[in-house]
mmCIF file of C-alpha atoms in Angstrom:
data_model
loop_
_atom_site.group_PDB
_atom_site.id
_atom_site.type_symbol
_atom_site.label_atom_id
_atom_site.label_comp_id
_atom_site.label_asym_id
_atom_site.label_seq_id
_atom_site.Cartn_x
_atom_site.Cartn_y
_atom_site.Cartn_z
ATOM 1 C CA UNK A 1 15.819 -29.166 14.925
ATOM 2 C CA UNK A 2 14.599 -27.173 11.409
ATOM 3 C CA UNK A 3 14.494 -30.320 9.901
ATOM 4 C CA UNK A 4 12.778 -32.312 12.647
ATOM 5 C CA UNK A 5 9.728 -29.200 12.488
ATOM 6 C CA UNK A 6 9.203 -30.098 8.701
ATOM 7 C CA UNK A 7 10.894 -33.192 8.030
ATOM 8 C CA UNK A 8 12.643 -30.558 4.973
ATOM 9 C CA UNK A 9 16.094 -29.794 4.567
ATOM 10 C CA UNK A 10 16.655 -26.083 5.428
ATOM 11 C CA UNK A 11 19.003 -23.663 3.558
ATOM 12 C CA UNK A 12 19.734 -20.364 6.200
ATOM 13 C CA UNK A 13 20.710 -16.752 4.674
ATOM 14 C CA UNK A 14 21.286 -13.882 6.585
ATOM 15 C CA UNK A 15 18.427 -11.394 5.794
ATOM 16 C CA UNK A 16 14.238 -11.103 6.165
ATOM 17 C CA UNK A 17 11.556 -13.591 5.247
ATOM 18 C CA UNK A 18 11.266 -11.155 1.966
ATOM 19 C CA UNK A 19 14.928 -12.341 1.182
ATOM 20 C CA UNK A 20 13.589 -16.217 1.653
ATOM 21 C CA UNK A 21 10.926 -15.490 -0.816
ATOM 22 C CA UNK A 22 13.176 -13.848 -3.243
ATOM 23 C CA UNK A 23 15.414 -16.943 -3.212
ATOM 24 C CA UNK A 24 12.552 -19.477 -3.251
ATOM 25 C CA UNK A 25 11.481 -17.980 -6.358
ATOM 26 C CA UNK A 26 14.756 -17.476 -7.699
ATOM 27 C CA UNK A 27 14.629 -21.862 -8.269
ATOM 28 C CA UNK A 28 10.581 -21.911 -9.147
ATOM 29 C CA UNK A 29 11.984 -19.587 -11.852
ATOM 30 C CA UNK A 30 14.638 -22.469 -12.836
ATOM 31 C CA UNK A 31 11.671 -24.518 -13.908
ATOM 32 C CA UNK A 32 11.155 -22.063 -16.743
ATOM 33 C CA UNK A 33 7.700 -23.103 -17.013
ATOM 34 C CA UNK A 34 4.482 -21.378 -15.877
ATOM 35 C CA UNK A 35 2.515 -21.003 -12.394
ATOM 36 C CA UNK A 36 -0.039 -20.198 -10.131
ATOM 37 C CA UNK A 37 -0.375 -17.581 -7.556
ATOM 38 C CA UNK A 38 -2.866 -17.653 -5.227
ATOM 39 C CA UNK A 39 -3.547 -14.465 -3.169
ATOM 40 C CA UNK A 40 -5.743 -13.644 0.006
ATOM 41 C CA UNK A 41 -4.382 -10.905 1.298
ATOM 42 C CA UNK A 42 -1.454 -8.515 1.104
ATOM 43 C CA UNK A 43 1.319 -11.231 1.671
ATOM 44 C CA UNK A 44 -0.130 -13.138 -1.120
ATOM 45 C CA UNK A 45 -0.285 -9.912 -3.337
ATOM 46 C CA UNK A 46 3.635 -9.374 -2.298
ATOM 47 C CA UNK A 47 4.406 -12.774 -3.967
ATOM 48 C CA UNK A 48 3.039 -11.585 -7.119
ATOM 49 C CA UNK A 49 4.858 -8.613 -7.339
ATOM 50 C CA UNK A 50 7.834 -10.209 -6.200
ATOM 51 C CA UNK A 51 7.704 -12.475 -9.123
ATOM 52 C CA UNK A 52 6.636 -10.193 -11.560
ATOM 53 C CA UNK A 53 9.968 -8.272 -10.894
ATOM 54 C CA UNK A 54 12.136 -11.304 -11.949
ATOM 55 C CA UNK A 55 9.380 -12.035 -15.300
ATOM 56 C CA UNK A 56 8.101 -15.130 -14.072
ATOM 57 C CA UNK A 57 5.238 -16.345 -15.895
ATOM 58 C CA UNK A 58 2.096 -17.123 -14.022
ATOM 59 C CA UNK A 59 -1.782 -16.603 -13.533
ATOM 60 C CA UNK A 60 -2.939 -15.191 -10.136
ATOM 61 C CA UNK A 61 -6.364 -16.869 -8.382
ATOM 62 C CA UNK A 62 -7.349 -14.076 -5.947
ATOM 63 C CA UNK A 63 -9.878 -14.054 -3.564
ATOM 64 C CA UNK A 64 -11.264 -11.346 -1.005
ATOM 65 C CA UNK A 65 -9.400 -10.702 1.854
ATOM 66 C CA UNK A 66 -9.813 -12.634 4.603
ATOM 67 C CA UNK A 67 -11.858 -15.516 2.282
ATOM 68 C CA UNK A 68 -10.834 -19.189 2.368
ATOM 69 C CA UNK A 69 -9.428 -20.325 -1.385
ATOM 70 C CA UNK A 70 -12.112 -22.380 -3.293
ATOM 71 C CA UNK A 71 -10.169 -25.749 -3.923
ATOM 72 C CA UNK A 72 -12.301 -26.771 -6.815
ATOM 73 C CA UNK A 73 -11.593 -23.495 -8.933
ATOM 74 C CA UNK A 74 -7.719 -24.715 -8.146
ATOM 75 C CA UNK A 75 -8.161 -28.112 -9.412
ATOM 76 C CA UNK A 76 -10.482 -26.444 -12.869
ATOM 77 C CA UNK A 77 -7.235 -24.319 -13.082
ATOM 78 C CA UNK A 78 -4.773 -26.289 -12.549
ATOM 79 C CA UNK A 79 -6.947 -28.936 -15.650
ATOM 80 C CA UNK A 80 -6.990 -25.868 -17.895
ATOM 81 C CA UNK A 81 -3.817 -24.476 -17.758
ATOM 82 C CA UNK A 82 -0.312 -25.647 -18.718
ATOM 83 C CA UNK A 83 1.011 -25.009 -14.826
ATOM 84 C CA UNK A 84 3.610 -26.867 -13.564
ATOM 85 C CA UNK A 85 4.009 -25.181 -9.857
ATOM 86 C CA UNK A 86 1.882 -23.116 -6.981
ATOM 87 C CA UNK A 87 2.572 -20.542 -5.069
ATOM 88 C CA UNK A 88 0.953 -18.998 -2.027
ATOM 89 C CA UNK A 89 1.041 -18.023 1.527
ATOM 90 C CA UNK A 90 0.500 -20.342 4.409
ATOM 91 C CA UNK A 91 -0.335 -17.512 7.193
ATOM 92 C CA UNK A 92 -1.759 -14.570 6.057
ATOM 93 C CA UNK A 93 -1.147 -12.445 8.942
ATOM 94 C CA UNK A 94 -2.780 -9.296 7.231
ATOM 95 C CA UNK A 95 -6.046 -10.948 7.427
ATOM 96 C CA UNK A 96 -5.774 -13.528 10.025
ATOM 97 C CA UNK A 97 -5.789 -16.401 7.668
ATOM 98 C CA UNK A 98 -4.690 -19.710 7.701
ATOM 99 C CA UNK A 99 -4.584 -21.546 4.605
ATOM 100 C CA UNK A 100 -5.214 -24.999 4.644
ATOM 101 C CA UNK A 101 -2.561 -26.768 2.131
ATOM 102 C CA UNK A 102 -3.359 -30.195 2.802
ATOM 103 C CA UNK A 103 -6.179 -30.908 0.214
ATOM 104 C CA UNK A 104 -4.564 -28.708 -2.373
ATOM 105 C CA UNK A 105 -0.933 -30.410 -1.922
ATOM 106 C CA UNK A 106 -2.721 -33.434 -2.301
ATOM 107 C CA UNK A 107 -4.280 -31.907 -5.629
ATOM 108 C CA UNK A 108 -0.412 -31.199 -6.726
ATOM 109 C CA UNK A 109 0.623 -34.305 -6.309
ATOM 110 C CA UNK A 110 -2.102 -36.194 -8.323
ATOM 111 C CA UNK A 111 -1.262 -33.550 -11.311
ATOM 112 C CA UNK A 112 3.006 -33.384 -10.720
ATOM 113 C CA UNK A 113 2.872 -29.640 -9.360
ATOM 114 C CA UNK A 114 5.062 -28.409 -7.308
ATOM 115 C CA UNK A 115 3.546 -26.699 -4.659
ATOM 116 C CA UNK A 116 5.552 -23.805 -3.038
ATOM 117 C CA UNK A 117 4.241 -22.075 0.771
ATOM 118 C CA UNK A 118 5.231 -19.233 2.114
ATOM 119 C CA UNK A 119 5.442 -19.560 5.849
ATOM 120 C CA UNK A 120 7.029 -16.440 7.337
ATOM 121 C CA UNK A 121 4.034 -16.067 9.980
ATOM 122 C CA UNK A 122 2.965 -19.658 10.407
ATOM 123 C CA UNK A 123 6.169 -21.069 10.796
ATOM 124 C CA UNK A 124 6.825 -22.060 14.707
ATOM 125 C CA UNK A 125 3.291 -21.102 15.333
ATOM 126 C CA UNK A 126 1.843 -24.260 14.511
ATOM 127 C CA UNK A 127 3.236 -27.753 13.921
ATOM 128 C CA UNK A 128 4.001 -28.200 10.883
ATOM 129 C CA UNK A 129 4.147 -31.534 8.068
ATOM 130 C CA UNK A 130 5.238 -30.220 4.813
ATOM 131 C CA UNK A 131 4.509 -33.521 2.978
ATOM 132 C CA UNK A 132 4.381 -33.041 -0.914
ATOM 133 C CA UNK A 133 5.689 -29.236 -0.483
ATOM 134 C CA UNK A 134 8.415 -28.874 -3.125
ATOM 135 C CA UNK A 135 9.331 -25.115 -1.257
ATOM 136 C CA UNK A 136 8.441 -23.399 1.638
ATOM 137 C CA UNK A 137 10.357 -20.099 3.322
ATOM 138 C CA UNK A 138 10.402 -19.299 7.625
ATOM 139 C CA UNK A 139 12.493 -16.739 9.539
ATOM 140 C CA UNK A 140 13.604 -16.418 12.868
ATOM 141 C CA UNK A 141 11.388 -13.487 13.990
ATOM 142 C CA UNK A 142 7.711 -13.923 13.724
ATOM 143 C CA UNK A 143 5.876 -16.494 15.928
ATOM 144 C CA UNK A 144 9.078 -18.044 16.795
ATOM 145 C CA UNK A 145 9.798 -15.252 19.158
ATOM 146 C CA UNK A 146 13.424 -14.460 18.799
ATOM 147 C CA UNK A 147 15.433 -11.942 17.233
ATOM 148 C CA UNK A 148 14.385 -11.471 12.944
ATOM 149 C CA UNK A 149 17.490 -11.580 10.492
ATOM 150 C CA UNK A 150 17.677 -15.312 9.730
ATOM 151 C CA UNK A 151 16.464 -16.226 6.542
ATOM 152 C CA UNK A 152 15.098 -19.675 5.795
ATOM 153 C CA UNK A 153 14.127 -22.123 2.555
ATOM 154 C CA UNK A 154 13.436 -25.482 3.283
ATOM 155 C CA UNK A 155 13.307 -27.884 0.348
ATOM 156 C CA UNK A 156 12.043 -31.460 -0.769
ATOM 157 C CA UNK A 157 15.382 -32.142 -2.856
ATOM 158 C CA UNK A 158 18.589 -31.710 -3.266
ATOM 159 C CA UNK A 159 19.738 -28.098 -4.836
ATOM 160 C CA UNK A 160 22.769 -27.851 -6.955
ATOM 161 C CA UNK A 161 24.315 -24.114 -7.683
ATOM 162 C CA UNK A 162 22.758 -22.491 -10.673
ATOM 163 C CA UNK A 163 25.815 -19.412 -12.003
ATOM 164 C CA UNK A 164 22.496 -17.719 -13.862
ATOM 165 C CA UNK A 165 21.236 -16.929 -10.041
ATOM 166 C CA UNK A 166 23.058 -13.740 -8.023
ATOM 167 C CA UNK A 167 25.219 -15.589 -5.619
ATOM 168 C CA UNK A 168 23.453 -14.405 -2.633
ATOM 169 C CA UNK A 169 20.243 -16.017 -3.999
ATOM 170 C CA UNK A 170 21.889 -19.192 -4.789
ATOM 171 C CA UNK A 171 20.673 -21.764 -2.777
ATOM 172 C CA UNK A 172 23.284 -24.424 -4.302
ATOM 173 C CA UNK A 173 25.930 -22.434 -2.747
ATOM 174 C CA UNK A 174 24.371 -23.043 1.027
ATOM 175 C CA UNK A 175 23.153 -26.892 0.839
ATOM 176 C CA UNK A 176 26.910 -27.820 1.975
ATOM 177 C CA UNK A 177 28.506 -24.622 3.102
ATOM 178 C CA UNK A 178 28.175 -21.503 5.122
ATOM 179 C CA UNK A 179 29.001 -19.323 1.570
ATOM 180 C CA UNK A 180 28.999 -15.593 3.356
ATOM 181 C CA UNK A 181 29.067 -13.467 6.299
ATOM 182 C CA UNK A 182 26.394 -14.806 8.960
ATOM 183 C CA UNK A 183 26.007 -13.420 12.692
ATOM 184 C CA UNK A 184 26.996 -15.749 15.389
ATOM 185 C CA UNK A 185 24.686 -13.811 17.473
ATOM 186 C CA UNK A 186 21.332 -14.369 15.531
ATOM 187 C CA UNK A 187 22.074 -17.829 15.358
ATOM 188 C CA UNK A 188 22.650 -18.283 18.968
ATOM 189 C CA UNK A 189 19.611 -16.630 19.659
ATOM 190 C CA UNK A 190 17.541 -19.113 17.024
ATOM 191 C CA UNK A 191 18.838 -21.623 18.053
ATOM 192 C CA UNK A 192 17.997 -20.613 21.838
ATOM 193 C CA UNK A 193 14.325 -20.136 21.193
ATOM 194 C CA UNK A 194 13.975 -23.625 19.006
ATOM 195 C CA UNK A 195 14.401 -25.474 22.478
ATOM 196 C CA UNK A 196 11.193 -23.853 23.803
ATOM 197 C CA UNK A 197 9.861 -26.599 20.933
ATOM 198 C CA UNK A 198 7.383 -28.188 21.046
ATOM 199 C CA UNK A 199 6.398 -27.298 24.098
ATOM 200 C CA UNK A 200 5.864 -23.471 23.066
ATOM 201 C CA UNK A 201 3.475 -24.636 20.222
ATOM 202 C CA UNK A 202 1.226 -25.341 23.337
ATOM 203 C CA UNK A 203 1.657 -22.167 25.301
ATOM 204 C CA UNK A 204 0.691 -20.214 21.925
ATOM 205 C CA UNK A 205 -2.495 -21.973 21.325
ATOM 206 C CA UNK A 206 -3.890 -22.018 25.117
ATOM 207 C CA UNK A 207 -2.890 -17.742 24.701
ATOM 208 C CA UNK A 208 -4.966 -18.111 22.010
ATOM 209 C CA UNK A 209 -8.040 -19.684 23.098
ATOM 210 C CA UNK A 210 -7.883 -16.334 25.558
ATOM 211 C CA UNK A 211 -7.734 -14.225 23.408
ATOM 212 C CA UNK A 212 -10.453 -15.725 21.055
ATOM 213 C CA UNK A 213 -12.476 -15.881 23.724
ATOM 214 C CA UNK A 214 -11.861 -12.100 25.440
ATOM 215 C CA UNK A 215 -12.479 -11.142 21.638
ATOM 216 C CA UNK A 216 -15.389 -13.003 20.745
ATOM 217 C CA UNK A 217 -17.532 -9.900 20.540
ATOM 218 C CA UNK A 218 -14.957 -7.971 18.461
ATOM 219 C CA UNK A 219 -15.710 -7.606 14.605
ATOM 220 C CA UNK A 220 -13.215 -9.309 13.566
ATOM 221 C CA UNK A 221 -11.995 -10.134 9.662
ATOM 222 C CA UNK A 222 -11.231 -13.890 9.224
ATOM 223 C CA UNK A 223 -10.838 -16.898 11.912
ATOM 224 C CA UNK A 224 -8.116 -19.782 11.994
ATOM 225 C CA UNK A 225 -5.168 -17.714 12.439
ATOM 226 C CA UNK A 226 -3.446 -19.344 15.768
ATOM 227 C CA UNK A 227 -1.143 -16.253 16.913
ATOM 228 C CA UNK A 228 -3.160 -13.282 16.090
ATOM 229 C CA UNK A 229 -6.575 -11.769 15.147
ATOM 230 C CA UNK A 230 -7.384 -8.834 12.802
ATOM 231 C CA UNK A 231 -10.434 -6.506 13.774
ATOM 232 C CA UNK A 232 -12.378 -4.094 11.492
ATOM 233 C CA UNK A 233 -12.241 -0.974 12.692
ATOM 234 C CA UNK A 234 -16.058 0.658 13.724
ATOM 235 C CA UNK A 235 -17.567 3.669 15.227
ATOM 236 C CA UNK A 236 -17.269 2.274 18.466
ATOM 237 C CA UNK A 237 -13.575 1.796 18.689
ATOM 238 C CA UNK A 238 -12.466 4.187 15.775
ATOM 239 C CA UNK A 239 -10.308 5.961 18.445
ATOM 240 C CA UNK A 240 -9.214 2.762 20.291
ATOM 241 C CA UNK A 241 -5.800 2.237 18.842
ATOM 242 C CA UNK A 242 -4.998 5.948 19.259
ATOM 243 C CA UNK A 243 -6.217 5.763 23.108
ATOM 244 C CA UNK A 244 -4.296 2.376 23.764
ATOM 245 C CA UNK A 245 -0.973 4.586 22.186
ATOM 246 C CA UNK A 246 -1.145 7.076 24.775
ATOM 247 C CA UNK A 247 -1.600 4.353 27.831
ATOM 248 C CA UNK A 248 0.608 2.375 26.306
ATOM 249 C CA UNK A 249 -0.401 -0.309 24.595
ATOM 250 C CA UNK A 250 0.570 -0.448 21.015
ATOM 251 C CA UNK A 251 -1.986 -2.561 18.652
ATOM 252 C CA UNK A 252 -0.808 -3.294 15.505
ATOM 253 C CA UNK A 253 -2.214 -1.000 12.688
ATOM 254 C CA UNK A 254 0.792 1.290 11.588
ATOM 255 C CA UNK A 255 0.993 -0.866 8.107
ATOM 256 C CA UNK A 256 -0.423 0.596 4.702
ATOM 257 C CA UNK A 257 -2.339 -1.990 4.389
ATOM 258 C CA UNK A 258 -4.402 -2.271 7.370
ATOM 259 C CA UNK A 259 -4.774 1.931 7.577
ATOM 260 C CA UNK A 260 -6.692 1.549 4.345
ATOM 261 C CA UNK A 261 -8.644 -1.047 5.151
ATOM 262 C CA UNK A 262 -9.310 0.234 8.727
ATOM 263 C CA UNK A 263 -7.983 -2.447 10.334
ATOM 264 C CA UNK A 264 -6.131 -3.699 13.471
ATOM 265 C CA UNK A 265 -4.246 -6.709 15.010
ATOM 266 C CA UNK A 266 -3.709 -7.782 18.469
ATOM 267 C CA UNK A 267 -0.975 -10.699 18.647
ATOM 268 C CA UNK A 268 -0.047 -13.214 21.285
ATOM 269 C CA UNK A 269 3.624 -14.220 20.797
ATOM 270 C CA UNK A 270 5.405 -11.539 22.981
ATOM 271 C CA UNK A 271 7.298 -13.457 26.025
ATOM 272 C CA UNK A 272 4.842 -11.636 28.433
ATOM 273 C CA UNK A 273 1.754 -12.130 26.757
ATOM 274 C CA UNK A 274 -0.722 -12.887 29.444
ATOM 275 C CA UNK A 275 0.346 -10.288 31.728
ATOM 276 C CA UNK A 276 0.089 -7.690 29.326
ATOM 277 C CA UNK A 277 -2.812 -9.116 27.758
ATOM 278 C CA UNK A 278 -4.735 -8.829 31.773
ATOM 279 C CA UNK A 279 -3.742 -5.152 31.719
ATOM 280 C CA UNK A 280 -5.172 -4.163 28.207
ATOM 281 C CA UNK A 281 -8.537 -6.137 29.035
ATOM 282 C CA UNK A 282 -8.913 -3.735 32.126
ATOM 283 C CA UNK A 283 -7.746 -0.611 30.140
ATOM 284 C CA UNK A 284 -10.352 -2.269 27.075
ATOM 285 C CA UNK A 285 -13.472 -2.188 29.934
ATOM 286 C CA UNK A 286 -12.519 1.007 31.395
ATOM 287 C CA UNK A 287 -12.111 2.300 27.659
ATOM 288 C CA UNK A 288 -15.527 1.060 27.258
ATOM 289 C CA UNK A 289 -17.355 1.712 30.048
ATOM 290 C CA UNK A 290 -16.562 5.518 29.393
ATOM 291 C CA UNK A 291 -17.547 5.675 25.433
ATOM 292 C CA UNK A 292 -20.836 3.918 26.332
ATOM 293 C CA UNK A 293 -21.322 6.600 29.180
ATOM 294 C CA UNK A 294 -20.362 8.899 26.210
ATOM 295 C CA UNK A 295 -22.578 7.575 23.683
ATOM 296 C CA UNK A 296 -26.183 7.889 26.194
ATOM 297 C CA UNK A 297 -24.839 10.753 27.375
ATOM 298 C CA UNK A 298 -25.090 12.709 23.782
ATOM 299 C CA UNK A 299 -27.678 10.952 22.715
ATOM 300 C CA UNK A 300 -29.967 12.225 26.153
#
């Protein structure tokens, strides 16, 4: 079923998408040549640190959060510099980004890079083709909607066992073999909410197109993300998350990175999405109704 999803063979370890990242760059680093990082957002910026802890060389392309990448300052890097591979994320969640690979896996191709994607968030929220992707990382939690602990690296090729990689990063060791310990239970449960596919591809994007729409006056950050939205924070609603706590509703905004940015995220892959979706709206108008009421009443 993981290959039919991305026509890629996949290579499962028992840990978090951060442990699928660490082992998809533990074979970009077997290339011993240098790369590219692009970076949108704080998932993007976790790549770079990720490889700057195993001394990977590389330049970084960074753009604001929550701003599409600029595929023609790519391509002029990717003419100027020596780089041999790419790396970036597919869904940036922090921002509600999706990056569109297409064009610049195209762009790979045509100059024999190897493009690498991380798609914690995206995977199992959209369908996906990873044509002329060399790498690309998924895990079981996330938009798939299951239980998180599964680790996953799908590749293009065949990978042989490197003894310069720790073992438990060694993808070698798991293209023909179950090499450690792995829980029965989180792959019962994977494998349990991969038959709600493709059909659940559907049910996520018509929640969507609710809650796009029941959000359409919201400030939000970036558009094209298909599971979630991220909202800037404002006068208006600076208490909102707070008062949605204590009635609760729990909006996402407890990361570092969206408290300094004053930022929060509303999601739709929980298994009872619309019905808890239909009780927020009417706590959101009540919630409203009474700070506008506030607002004229203060400013009689």
């Amino acid at each position: 079923m993981l290959e039919e999803m991305t026509e890629m063979t996949p290579h499962l370890l028992s840990g978090s998408g951060t442990l699928a990242n660490e082992a998809m760059l533990g074979q970009i680093k077997r290339l011993n040549s240098k790369g590219l990082i692009l970076v949108n957002g704080e998932f993007g910026k976790r790549l770079v640190q990720q490889a700057q802890r195993l001394s990977m060389e590389f330049e970084v392309i960074e753009e604001a959060w929550g701003q599409a990448f600029q595929m023609e300052k790519i391509a002029r890097q990717l003419e100027q510099e020596n780089v041999s591979w790419v790396l970036m994320a597919h869904g940036e969640t922090s921002t509600g980004q999706l990056n569109d690979f297409r064009i610049l896996a195209d762009t790979c191709k045509q100059r024999n890079v190897k493009l690498c994607l991380d798609c914690i968030s995206s995977f199992g929220a959209v369908p996906l083709s990873l044509e002329n992707v060399w790498l690309a990382t998924a895990t079981s939690g996330k938009a798939l909607g299951t239980l998180s602990g599964v680790a996953i690296v799908f590749s293009s090729h065949k990978i042989d066992p490197d003894d310069n990689l720790p073992s438990y990063l060694d993808l070698g060791l798991y293209a023909t073999d179950v090499p450690f310990t792995f829980s029965a239970s989180l792959l019962e449960s994977m494998h349990r909410a991969l038959k709600a596919y493709p059909a659940r591809y559907e049910r996520l994007k018509q929640r969507f197109i609710q809650m796009k729409e029941d959000t359409k006056d919201w400030p939000n950050l970036a558009t094209g993300y298909p599971t979630s939205r991220t909202f800037k924070i404002i006068e208006e609603t600076r208490f909102l998350v707070e008062d949605a706590h204590l009635s609760g509703f729990e909006l996402h905004c407890a990361s570092n990175y969206l408290k300094v940015r004053q930022l929060f995220q509303v999601s739709c892959i929980q298994p009872e999405f619309e019905k808890d979706w239909q009780h927020f709206l009417e706590f959101h108008d009540v919630y409203q109704r009474y700070h506008t009421k506030e607002k004229a009443y203060h400013e009689e």
